Coordinates of C-alpha atoms in Angstrom, one line a residue:
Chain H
X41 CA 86.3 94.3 106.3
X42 CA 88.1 91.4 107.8
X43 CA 91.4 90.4 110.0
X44 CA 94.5 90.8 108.2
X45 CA 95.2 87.8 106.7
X46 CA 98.2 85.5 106.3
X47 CA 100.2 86.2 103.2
X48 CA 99.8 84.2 100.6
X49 CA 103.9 84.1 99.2
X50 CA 104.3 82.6 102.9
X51 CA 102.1 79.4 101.9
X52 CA 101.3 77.6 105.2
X53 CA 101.5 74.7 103.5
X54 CA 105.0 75.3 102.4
X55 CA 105.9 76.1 105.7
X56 CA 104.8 73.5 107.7
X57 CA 105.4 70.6 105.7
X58 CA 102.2 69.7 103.8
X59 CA 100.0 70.3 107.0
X60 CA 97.0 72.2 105.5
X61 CA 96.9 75.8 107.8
X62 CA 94.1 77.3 104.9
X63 CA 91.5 78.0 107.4
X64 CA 93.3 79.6 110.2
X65 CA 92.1 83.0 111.2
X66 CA 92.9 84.1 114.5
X67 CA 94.2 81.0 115.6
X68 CA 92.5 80.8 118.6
X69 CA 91.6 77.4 118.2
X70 CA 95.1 76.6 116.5
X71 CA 97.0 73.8 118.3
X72 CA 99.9 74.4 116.4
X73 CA 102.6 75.3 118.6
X74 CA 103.6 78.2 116.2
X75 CA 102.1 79.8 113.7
X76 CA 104.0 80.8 110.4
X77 CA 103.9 84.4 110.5
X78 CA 104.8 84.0 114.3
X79 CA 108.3 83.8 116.1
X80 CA 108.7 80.7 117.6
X81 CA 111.5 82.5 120.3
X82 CA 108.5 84.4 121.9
X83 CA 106.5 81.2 122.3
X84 CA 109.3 79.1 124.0
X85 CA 110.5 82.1 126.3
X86 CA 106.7 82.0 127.1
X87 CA 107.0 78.4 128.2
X88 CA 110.0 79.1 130.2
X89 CA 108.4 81.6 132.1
X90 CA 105.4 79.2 133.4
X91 CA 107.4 76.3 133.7
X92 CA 109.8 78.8 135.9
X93 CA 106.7 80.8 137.7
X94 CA 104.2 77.1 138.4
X95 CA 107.9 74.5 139.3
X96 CA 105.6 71.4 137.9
X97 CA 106.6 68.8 140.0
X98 CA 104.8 65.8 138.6
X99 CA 103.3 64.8 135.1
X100 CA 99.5 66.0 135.3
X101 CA 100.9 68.7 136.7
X102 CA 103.8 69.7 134.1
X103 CA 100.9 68.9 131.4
X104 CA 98.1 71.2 133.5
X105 CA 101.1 73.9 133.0
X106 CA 101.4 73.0 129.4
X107 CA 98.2 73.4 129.2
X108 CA 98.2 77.1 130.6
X109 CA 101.2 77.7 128.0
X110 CA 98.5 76.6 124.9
X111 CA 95.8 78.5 126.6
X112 CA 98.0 81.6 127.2
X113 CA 99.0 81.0 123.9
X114 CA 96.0 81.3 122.3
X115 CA 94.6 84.6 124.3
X116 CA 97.5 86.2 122.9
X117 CA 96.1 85.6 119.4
X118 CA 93.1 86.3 120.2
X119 CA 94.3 90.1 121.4
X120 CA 96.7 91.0 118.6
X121 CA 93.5 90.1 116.0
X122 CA 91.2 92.3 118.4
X123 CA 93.9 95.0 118.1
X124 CA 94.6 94.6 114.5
X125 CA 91.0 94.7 114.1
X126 CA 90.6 97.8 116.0
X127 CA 93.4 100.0 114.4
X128 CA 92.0 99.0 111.1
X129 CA 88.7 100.4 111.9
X130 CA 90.4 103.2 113.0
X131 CA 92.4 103.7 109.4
X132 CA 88.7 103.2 107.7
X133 CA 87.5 106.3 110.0
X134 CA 90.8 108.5 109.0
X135 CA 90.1 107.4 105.2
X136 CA 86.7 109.3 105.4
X137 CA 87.9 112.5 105.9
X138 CA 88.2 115.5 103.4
X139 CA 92.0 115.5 101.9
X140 CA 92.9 118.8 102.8
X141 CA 92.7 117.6 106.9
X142 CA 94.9 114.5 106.2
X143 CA 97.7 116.5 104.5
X144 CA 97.1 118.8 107.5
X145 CA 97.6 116.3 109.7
X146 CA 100.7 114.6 107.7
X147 CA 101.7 117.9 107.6
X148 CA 102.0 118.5 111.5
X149 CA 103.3 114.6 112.0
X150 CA 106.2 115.4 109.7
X151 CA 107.1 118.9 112.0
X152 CA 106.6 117.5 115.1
X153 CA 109.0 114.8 114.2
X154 CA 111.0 117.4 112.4
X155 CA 111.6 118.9 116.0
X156 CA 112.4 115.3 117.4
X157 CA 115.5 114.8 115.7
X158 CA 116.5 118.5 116.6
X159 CA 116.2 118.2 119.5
X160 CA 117.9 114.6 120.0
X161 CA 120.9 115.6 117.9
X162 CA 121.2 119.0 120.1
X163 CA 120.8 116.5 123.5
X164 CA 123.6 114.4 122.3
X165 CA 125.7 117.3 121.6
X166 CA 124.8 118.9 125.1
X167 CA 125.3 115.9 126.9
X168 CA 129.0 115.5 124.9
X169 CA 129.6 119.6 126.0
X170 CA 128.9 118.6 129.6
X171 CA 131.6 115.6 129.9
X172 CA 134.6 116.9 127.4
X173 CA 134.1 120.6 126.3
X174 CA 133.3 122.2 123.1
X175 CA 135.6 120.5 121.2
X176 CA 133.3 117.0 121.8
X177 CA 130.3 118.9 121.1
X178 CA 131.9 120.2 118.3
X179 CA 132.6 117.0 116.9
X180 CA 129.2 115.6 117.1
X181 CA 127.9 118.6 115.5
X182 CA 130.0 118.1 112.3
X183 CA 129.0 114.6 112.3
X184 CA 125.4 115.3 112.6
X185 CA 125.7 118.4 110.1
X186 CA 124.1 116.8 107.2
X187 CA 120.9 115.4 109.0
X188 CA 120.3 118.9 110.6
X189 CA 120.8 120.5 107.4
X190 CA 118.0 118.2 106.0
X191 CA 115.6 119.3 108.6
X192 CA 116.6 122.9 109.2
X193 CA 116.9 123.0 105.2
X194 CA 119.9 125.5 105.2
X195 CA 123.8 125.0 106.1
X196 CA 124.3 124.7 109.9
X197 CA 128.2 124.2 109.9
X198 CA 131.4 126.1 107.7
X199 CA 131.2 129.7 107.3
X200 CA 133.9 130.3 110.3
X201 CA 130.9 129.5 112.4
X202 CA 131.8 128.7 116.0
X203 CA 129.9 125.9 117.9
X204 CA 127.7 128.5 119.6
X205 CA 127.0 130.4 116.5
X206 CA 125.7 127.0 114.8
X207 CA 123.6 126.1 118.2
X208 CA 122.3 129.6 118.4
X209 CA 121.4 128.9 114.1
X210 CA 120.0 125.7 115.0
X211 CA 117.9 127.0 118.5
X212 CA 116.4 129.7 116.1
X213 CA 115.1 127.4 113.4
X214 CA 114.0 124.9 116.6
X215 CA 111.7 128.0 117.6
X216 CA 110.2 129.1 114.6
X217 CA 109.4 125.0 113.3
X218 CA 108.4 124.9 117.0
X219 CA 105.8 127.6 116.6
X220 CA 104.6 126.4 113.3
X221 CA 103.9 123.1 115.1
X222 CA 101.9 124.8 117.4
X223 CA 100.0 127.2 115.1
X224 CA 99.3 123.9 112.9
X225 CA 98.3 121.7 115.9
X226 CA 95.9 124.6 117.2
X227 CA 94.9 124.6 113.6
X228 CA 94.3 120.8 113.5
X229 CA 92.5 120.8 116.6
X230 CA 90.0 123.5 115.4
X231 CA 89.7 121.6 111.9
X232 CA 88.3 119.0 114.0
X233 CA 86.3 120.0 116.9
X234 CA 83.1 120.7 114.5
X235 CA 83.7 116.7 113.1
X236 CA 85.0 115.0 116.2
X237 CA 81.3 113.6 116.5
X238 CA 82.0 112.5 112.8
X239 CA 85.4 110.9 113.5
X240 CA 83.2 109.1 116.7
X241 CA 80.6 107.8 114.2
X242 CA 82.5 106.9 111.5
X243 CA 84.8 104.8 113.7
X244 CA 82.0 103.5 115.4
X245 CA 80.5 102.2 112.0
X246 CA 83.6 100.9 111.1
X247 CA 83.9 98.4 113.8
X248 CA 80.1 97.8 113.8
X249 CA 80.8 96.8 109.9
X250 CA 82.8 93.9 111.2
X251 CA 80.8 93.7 114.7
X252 CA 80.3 90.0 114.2
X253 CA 84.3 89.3 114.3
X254 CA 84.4 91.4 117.2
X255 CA 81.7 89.5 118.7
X256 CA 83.9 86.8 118.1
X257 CA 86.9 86.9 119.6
X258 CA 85.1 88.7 122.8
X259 CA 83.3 85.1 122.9
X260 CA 86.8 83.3 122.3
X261 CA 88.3 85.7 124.9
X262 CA 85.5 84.9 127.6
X263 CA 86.3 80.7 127.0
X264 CA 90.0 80.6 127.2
X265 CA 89.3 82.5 130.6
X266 CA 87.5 79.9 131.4
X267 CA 89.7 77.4 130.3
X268 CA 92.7 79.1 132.3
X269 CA 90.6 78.9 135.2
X270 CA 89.8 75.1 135.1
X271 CA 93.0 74.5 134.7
X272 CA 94.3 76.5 137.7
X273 CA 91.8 74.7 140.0
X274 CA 92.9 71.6 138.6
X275 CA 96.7 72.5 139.3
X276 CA 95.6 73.4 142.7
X277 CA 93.6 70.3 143.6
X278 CA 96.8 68.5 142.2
X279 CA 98.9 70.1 144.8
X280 CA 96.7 69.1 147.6
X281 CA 97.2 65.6 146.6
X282 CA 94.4 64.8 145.0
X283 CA 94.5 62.5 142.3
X284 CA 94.7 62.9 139.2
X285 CA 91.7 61.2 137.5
X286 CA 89.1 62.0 140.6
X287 CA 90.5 65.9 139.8
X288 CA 89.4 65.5 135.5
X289 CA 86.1 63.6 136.7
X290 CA 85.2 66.4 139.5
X291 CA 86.1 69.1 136.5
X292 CA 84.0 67.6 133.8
X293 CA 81.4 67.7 136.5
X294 CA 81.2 71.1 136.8
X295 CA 81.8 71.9 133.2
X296 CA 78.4 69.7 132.3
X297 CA 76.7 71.6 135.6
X298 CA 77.4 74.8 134.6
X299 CA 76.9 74.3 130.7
X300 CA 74.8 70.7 130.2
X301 CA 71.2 70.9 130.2
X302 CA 69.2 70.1 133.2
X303 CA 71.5 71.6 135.4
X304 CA 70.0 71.1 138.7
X305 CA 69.2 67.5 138.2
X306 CA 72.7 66.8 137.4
X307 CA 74.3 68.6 140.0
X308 CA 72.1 66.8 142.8
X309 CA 73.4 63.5 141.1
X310 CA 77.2 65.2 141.4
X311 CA 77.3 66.0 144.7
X312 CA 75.5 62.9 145.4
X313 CA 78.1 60.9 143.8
X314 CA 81.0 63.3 145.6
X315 CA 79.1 62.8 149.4
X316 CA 79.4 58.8 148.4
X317 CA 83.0 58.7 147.7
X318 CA 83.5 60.8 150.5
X319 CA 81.5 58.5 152.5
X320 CA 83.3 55.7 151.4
Chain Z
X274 CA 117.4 92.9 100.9
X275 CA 120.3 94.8 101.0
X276 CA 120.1 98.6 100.0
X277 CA 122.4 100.8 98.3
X278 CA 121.8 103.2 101.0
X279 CA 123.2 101.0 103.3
X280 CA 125.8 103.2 105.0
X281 CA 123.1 106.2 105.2
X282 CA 120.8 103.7 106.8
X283 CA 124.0 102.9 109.2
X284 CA 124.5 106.5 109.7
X285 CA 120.7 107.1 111.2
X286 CA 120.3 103.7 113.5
X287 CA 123.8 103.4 115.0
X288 CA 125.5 107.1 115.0
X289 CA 122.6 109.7 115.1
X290 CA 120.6 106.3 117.0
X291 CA 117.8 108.1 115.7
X292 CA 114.0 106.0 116.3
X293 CA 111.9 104.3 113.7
X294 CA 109.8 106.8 113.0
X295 CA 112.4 109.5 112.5
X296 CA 114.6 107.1 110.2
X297 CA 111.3 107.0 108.1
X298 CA 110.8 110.5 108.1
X299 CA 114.3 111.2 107.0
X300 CA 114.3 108.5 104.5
X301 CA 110.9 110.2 102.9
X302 CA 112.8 113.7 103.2
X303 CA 115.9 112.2 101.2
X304 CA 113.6 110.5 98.6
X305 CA 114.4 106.6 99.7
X306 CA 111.7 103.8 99.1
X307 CA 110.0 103.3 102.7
X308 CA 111.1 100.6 104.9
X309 CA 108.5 98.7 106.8
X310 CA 109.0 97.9 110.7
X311 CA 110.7 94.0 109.2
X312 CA 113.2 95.8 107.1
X313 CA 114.1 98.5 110.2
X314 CA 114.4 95.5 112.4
X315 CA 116.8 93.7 110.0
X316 CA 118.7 97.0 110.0
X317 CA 119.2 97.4 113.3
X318 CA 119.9 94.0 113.8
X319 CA 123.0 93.7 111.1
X320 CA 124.4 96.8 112.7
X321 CA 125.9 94.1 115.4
X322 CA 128.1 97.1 117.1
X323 CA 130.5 96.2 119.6
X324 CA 129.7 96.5 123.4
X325 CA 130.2 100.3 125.0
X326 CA 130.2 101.4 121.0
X327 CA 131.0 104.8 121.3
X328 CA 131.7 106.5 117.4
X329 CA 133.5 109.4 118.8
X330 CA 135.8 107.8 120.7
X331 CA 139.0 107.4 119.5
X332 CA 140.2 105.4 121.6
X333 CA 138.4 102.8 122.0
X334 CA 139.3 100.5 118.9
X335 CA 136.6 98.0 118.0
X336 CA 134.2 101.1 117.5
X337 CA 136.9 102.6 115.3
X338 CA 137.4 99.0 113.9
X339 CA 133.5 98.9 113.0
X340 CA 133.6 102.6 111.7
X341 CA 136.2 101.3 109.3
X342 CA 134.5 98.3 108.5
X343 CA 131.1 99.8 107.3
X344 CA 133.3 102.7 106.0
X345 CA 131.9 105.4 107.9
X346 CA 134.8 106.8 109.3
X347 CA 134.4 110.2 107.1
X348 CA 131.2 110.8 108.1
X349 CA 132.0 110.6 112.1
X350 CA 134.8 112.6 111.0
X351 CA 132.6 115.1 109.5
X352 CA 134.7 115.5 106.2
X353 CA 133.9 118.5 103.6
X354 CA 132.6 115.5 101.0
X355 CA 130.5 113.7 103.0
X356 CA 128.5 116.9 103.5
X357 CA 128.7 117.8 100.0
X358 CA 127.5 114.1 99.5
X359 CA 124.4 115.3 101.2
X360 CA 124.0 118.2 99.2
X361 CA 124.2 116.4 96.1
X362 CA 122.1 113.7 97.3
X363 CA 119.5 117.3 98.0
X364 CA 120.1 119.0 94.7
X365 CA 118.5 118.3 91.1
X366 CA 121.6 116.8 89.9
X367 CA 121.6 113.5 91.5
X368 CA 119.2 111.7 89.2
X369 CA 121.3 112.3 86.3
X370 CA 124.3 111.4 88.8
X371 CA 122.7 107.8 89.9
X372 CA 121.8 107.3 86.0
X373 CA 125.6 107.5 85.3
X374 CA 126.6 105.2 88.2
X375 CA 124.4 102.8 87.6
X376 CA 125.4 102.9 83.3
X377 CA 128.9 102.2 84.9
X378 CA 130.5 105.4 84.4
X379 CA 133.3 106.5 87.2
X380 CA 133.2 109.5 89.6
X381 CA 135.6 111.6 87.6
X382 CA 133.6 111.3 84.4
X383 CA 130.8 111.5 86.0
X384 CA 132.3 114.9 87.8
X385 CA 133.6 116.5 84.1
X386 CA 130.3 115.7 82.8
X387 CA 128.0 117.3 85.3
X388 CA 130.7 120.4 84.9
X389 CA 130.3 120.1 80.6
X390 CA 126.5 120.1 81.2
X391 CA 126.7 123.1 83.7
X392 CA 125.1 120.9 86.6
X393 CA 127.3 122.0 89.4
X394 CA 131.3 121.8 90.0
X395 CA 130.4 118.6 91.8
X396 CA 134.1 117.3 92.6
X397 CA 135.5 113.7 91.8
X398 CA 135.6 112.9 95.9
X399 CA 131.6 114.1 96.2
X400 CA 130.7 112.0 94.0
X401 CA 132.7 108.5 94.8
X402 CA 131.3 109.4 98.5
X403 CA 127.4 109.7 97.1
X404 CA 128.2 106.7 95.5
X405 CA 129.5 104.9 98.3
X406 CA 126.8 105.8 100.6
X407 CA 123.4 106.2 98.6
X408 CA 123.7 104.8 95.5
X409 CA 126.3 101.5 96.3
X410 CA 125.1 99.9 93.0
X411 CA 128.4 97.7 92.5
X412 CA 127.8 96.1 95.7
X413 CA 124.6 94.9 95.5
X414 CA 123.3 91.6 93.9
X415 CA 120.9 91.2 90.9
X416 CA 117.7 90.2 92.4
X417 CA 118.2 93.5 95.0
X418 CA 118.6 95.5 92.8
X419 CA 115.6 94.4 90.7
X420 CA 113.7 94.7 94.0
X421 CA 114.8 97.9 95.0
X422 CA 114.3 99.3 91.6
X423 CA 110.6 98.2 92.3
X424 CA 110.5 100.5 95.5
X425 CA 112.3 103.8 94.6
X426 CA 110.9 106.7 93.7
X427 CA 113.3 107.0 90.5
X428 CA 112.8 103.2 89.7
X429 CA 111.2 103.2 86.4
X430 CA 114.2 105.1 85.3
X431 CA 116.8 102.7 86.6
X432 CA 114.8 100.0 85.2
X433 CA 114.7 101.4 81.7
X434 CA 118.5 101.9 81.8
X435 CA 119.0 98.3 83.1
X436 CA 116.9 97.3 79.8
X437 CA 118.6 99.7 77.5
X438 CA 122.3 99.3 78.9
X439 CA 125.2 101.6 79.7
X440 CA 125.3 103.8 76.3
X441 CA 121.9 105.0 77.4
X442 CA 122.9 106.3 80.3
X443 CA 124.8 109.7 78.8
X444 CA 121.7 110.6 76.8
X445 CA 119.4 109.6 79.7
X446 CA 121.4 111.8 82.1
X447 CA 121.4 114.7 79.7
X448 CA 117.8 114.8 78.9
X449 CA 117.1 114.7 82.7
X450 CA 119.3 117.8 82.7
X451 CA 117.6 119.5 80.3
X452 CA 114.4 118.9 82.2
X453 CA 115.8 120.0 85.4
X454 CA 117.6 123.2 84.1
X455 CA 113.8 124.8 83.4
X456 CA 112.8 123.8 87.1
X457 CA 112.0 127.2 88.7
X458 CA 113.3 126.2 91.8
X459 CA 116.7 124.5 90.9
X460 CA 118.4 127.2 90.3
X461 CA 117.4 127.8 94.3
X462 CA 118.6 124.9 95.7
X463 CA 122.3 124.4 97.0
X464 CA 124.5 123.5 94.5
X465 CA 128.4 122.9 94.9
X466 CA 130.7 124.9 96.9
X467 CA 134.7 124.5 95.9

């Protein structure tokens, strides 16, 4: 099981002009500024916003920000895959269960939605009764006549049938589907109670089957925090006027301290070399 | 893509301003391909309804003015064929009736043949308004209509017609009659009232 990939009819390499986008998964890593099966509006309002919310005033600063915006970027990826990933574990669980539970379930979805639009066309039609009469209300009701006669599956208008008469047709038929919802929800959750612990396991084994992508884009997750976080300290050191290259040096510093081997040894030598320029 | 359910798909998103999943459901219910969340959002965006839309008022003219335009003034009006439309679209006969649209055949043939076959006293005016919102054949282009023919339920049909051309269409429609006449529960469903 793996993330849903990108179509193939929308050829990358159609799309962006020769540039070979074969390998991208997640696009976590991407450095394109927008990815073909992406919309290129959300990713310049997204710009907007930090250029708007951080005021850069100065270039390292306006390219720490547009920094933020790739990083940002890029988290966002990350978390549509992990949710894509997630409700398609979640499918795999539903497609291990018996038939007969999925039509019941189908089965309830298409009542309870049944009762939606009854009850929004009947809203609209009460809220048109309130401001100009019956005769408004009336009017919405003929228009509306042919999708409640779809749901209620008999003739809700003609007949000399007053507006109240049809409302009172249409309130009945609301209370009886509205029952049957209930009776097949009560009868869903029974169905399930005994196999919840199955529906547990099998989605658990689903996303166990691709545990190593989700391993992955936790791992991705966890460095672009860290990333966003560098780059926030260096925006701040920026703004207390210190410059620009002594800001990179100090932050490569800690990177290697906190990542590089022999990380004492080399953090001694750091703030030695910090307590001399400070010195100096 | 356009659809030749256009206006019905008008109908749901901008009159009864029904949600996604509820145009889906009726669309299933009505025997319509499925539209995925793209297509729904290409919908609702080519509605472009004027600002303060309101369909029932009469007043105010550039919703009347885009009622007349998308030719959905009937159906806020509530007219007797619009509903009958409906029922049509609902009853047995409308697969015969979309094989004679699509071999080209006009509403008032296609009304005396459905009355010579004993398939309902659909009139003239049902059937030029099923035409015009479920089945707008005439106005679509080649490749959707190819495409579309891929998605619908009835598609291998329409197909076959498109491959065996207009004369096919009477015998098609009449066979499907036959069929439909030993159907235990057509002789249930709504058929036409005068």
């Amino acid at each position: 099981m793996g993330l849903p990939a990108l179509k193939l009819e929308e050829s990358p390499l159609v799309l962006h002009g020769g540039r070979a986008l074969n390998a991208v998964k997640r696009g976590a890593y991407a450095r394109s500024p927008c990815l073909p099966h992406e919309d290129p509006a959300e990713w310049d309002a997204l710009r907007r916003e930090f250029e708007d919310s951080f005021q850069p005033a100065s270039a390292p600063e306006r390219a720490v920000v547009d920094e933020l915006v790739d990083l940002e970027r890029r988290r966002r990826r990350v978390q549509r895959a992990e949710q894509a990933l997630v409700a398609q574990a979640a499918t795999e669980a539903w497609r291990r269960f018996p038939e007969a539970l999925l039509r019941l379930n189908a089965e309830v979805n298409r009542q309870r939605t049944d009762t939606a639009i009854i009850l929004k066309l009947v809203e609209i039609m009460a809220k048109a009764q309130d401001a100009g009469g019956d005769d408004a209300a009336s009017a919405r009701l003929r228009c509306f006549a042919p999708i409640l006669e779809g749901v209620v599956g008999r003739p809700v208008t003609g007949d000399g049938r007053s507006y109240e008469d049809s409302l009172a047709q249409i309130g009945d038929v609301f209370c009886a589907r509205d029952s049957a919802l209930q009776q097949s929800q009560d009868l869903l959750a029974r169905s399930t109670t005994g196999s919840q612990t199955e529906i547990e396991a099998a989605r658990a084994e689903a996303v166990l089957l691709d545990d190593k992508a989700l391993k992955r884009l936790r791992q991705e997750q966890v460095t672009l925090a860290r990333a966003t976080e560098r780059q926030l300290r260096m925006l701040d050191q920026l703004r207390k006027d210190v410059s620009y290259e002594r800001v990179v040096v100090a932050e490569r510093e800690i990177h290697r301290t906190k990542t590089g081997p022999m990380n004492g040894r080399r953090a001694i030598v750091a703030g030695a070399a910090a307590d001399e320029e400070d010195a100096a | 893509m356009t659809w030749p359910h256009g206006r019905y798909l008008d109908y749901l998103t901008g009159i009864a301003t029904l949600d996604d999943v509820e145009v889906r459901h009726m669309l299933d219910r009505d025997g319509f391909p499925p539209m995925d969340d793209a297509d729904l959002v290409r919908v609702r965006y080519l509605l472009d309804q004027p600002p303060d839309f309101d369909a029932f008022d009469e007043g105010h003219a550039a919703s009347q003015a885009w009622l007349r335009q998308r030719g959905l003034q009937g159906v806020v009006r509530g007219d007797a064929s619009v509903l009958q439309a409906f029922r049509l679209l609902r009853s047995p006969s409308r697969l015969p009736v979309e094989v004679l649209l699509l071999g080209g055949m006009t509403s008032a043939s296609i009304a005396e043949f459905l009355a010579r076959n004993r398939a309902g006293t659909w009139s003239e005016n049902t059937i030029g308004r099923f035409a015009s919102m479920f089945f707008a054949v005439d106005e679509m282009a080649g490749d959707d209509l190819i495409e579309y023919d891929r998605q619908a339920p009835n598609g291998e049909v329409y197909k076959e017609l498109l491959a065996r051309g207009p004369d096919a269409a009477v015998e098609l429609a009449e066979r499907l009659l036959q069929r439909t006449a030993t159907w235990p529960w057509a002789k249930a469903m709504p058929t036409a009232t005068p």
